[in-house]
Structure formats: structure tokens, C-alpha cells
Tab-separated table of C-alpha atoms in Angstrom:
chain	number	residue	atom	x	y	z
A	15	UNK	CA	-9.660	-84.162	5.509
A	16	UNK	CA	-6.686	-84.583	7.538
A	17	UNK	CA	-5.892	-88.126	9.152
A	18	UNK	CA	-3.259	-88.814	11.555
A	19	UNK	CA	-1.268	-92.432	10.549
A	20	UNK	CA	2.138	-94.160	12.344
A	21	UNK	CA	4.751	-95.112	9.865
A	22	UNK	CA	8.103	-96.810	10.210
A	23	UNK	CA	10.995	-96.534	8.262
A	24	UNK	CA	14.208	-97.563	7.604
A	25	UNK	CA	17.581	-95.046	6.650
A	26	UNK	CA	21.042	-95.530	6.845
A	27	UNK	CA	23.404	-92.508	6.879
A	28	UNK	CA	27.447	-92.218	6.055
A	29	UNK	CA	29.790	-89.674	7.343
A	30	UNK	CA	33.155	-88.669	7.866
A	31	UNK	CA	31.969	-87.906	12.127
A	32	UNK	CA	29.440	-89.864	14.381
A	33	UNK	CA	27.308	-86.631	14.279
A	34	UNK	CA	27.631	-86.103	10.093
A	35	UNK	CA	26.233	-89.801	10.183
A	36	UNK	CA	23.380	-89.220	11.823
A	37	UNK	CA	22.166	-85.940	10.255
A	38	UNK	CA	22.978	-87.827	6.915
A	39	UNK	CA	20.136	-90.608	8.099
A	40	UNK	CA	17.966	-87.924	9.580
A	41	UNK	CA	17.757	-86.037	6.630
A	42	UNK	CA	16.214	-88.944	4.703
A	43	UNK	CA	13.238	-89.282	6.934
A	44	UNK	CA	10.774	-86.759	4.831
A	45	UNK	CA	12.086	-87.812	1.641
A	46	UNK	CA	11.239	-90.958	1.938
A	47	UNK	CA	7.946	-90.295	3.753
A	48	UNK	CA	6.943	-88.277	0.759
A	49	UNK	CA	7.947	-90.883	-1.817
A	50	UNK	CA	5.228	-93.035	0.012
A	51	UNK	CA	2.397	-91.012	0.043
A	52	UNK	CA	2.820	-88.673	-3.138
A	53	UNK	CA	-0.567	-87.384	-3.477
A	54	UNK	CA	-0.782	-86.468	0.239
A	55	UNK	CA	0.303	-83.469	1.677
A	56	UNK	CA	2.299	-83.947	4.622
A	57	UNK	CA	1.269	-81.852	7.584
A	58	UNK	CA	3.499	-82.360	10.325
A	59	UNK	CA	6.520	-85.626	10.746
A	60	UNK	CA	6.707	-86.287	14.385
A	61	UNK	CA	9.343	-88.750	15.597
A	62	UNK	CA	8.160	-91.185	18.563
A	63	UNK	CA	10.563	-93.665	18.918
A	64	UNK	CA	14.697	-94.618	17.426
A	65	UNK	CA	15.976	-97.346	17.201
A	66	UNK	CA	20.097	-97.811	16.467
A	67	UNK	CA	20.134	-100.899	14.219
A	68	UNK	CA	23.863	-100.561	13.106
A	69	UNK	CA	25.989	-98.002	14.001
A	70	UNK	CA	30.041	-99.078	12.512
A	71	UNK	CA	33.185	-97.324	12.097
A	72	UNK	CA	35.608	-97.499	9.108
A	73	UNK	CA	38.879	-96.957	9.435
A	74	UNK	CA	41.522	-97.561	6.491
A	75	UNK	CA	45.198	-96.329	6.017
A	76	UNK	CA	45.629	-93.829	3.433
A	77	UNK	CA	49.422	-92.625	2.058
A	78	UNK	CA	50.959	-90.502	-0.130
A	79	UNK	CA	53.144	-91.991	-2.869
A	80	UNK	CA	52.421	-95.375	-0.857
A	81	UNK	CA	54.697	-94.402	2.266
A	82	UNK	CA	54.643	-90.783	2.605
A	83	UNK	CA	52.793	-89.335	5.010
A	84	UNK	CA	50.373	-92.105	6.426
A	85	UNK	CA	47.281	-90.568	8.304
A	86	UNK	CA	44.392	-92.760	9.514
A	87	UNK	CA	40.924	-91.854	7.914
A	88	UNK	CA	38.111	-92.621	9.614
A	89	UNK	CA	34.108	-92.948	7.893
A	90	UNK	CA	30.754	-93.722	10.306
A	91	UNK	CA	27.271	-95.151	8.694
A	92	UNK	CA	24.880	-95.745	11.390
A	93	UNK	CA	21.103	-97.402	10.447
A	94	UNK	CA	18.315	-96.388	11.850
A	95	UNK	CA	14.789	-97.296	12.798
A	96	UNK	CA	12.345	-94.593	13.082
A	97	UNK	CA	8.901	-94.967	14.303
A	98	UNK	CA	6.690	-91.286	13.014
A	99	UNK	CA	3.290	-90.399	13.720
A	100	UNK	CA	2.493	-87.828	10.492
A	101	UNK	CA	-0.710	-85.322	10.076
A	102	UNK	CA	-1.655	-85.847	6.253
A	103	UNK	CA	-3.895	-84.316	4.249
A	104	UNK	CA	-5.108	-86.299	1.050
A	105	UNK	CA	-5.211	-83.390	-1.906
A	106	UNK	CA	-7.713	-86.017	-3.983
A	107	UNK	CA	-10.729	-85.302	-1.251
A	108	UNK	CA	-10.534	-81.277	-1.545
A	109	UNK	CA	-13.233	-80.318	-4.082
A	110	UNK	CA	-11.940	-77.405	-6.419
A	111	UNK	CA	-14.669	-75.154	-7.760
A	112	UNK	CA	-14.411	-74.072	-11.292
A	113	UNK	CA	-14.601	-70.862	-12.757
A	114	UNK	CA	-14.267	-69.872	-16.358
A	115	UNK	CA	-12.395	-66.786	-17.011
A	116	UNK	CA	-11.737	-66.918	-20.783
A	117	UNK	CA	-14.773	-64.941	-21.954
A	118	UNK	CA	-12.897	-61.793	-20.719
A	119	UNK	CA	-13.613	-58.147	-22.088
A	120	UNK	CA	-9.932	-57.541	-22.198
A	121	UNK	CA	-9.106	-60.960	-24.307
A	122	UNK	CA	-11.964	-59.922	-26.727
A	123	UNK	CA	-10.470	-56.968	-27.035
A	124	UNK	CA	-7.133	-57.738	-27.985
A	125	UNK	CA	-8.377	-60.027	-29.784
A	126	UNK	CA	-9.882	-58.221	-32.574
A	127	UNK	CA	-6.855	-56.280	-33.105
């Protein structure tokens, strides 16, 4: 019922701090795991390895009324590689028994009236 596979994948995160960045990429790991196995039902996401593929800073002028009061802004993105060992369970294989509860009393009773 429950199988244990190794998955890599890819995110990329964007924030205004090194640390927003990274939580932004980290936070994409389980979506993304769960778009590729949606009939599964992910058990447990266990990271074993990062890799920093790109990790840049943006920085860009910004004004007020083109002169006024120029500040430096500053955005990070930062790419990841994450290898993941996950415990799935496949929701197909579980055999549901069936049980009929429509010939109630209480339904017949209403029912009638």
C-alpha cells in the first residue's frame, strides 16, 4: 500500500530578502509534488539533498517625481534543486466496501407522507 520513491524537482523563489526568497521556493516543494502524483496520497516529503542553482540580486533605482527622494530597492530569486524521498500511498489500490443504506425505515417513512 504505501511505497517509498526519490523525486527531484526544480523551484525558483522571488523576494524582497535572501530569506523571503527562499521560503518563497520552499513553499513550492509540496505543490508541485502533488501536481505529479494526484491520485496518491502523500505521506511524508523528506528533503535529502539542495542544490543552489541560481541565487541573483536585483537592484534598481526607484524616485519620486523622477528626482525626489531616490532609495535603492533591492529583489532576490534564488533556484533551487531539491532531491525528496516521499512515503505515498496510491488511493486506487484501497478496496472500499459497499453498503446500501437507502432502504431505510426512516426514508420510508417520510416518504409516504
Amino acid at each position: 500500500m504505501q511505497e517509498n520513491l526519490r523525486e527531484t524537482v526544480r523551484i525558483i523563489g522571488k523576494g524582497k530578502t535572501k530569506q523571503h526568497a527562499v521560503n518563497a521556493a520552499l513553499s513550492q516543494v509540496q505543490r508541485q509534488v502533488m501536481a505529479k502524483y494526484p491520485s496518491a496520497m502523500i505521506l511524508r516529503i523528506e528533503p535529502r539533498d539542495v542544490a543552489i542553482l541560481t541565487a541573483t540580486e536585483k537592484r534598481y533605482k526607484e524616485t519620486f517625481f523622477f528626482f525626489l527622494f531616490p532609495r535603492i530597492r533591492h529583489e532576490f530569486e534564488v533556484e533551487l534543486e531539491i532531491a525528496l524521498e516521499l512515503a505515498v500511498m496510491h488511493i486506487e489500490k484501497v478496496n472500499f466496501n459497499a453498503e446500501d443504506y437507502t432502504k431505510n425505515k426512516l426514508v420510508k417513512k417520510f416518504a409516504k407522507g
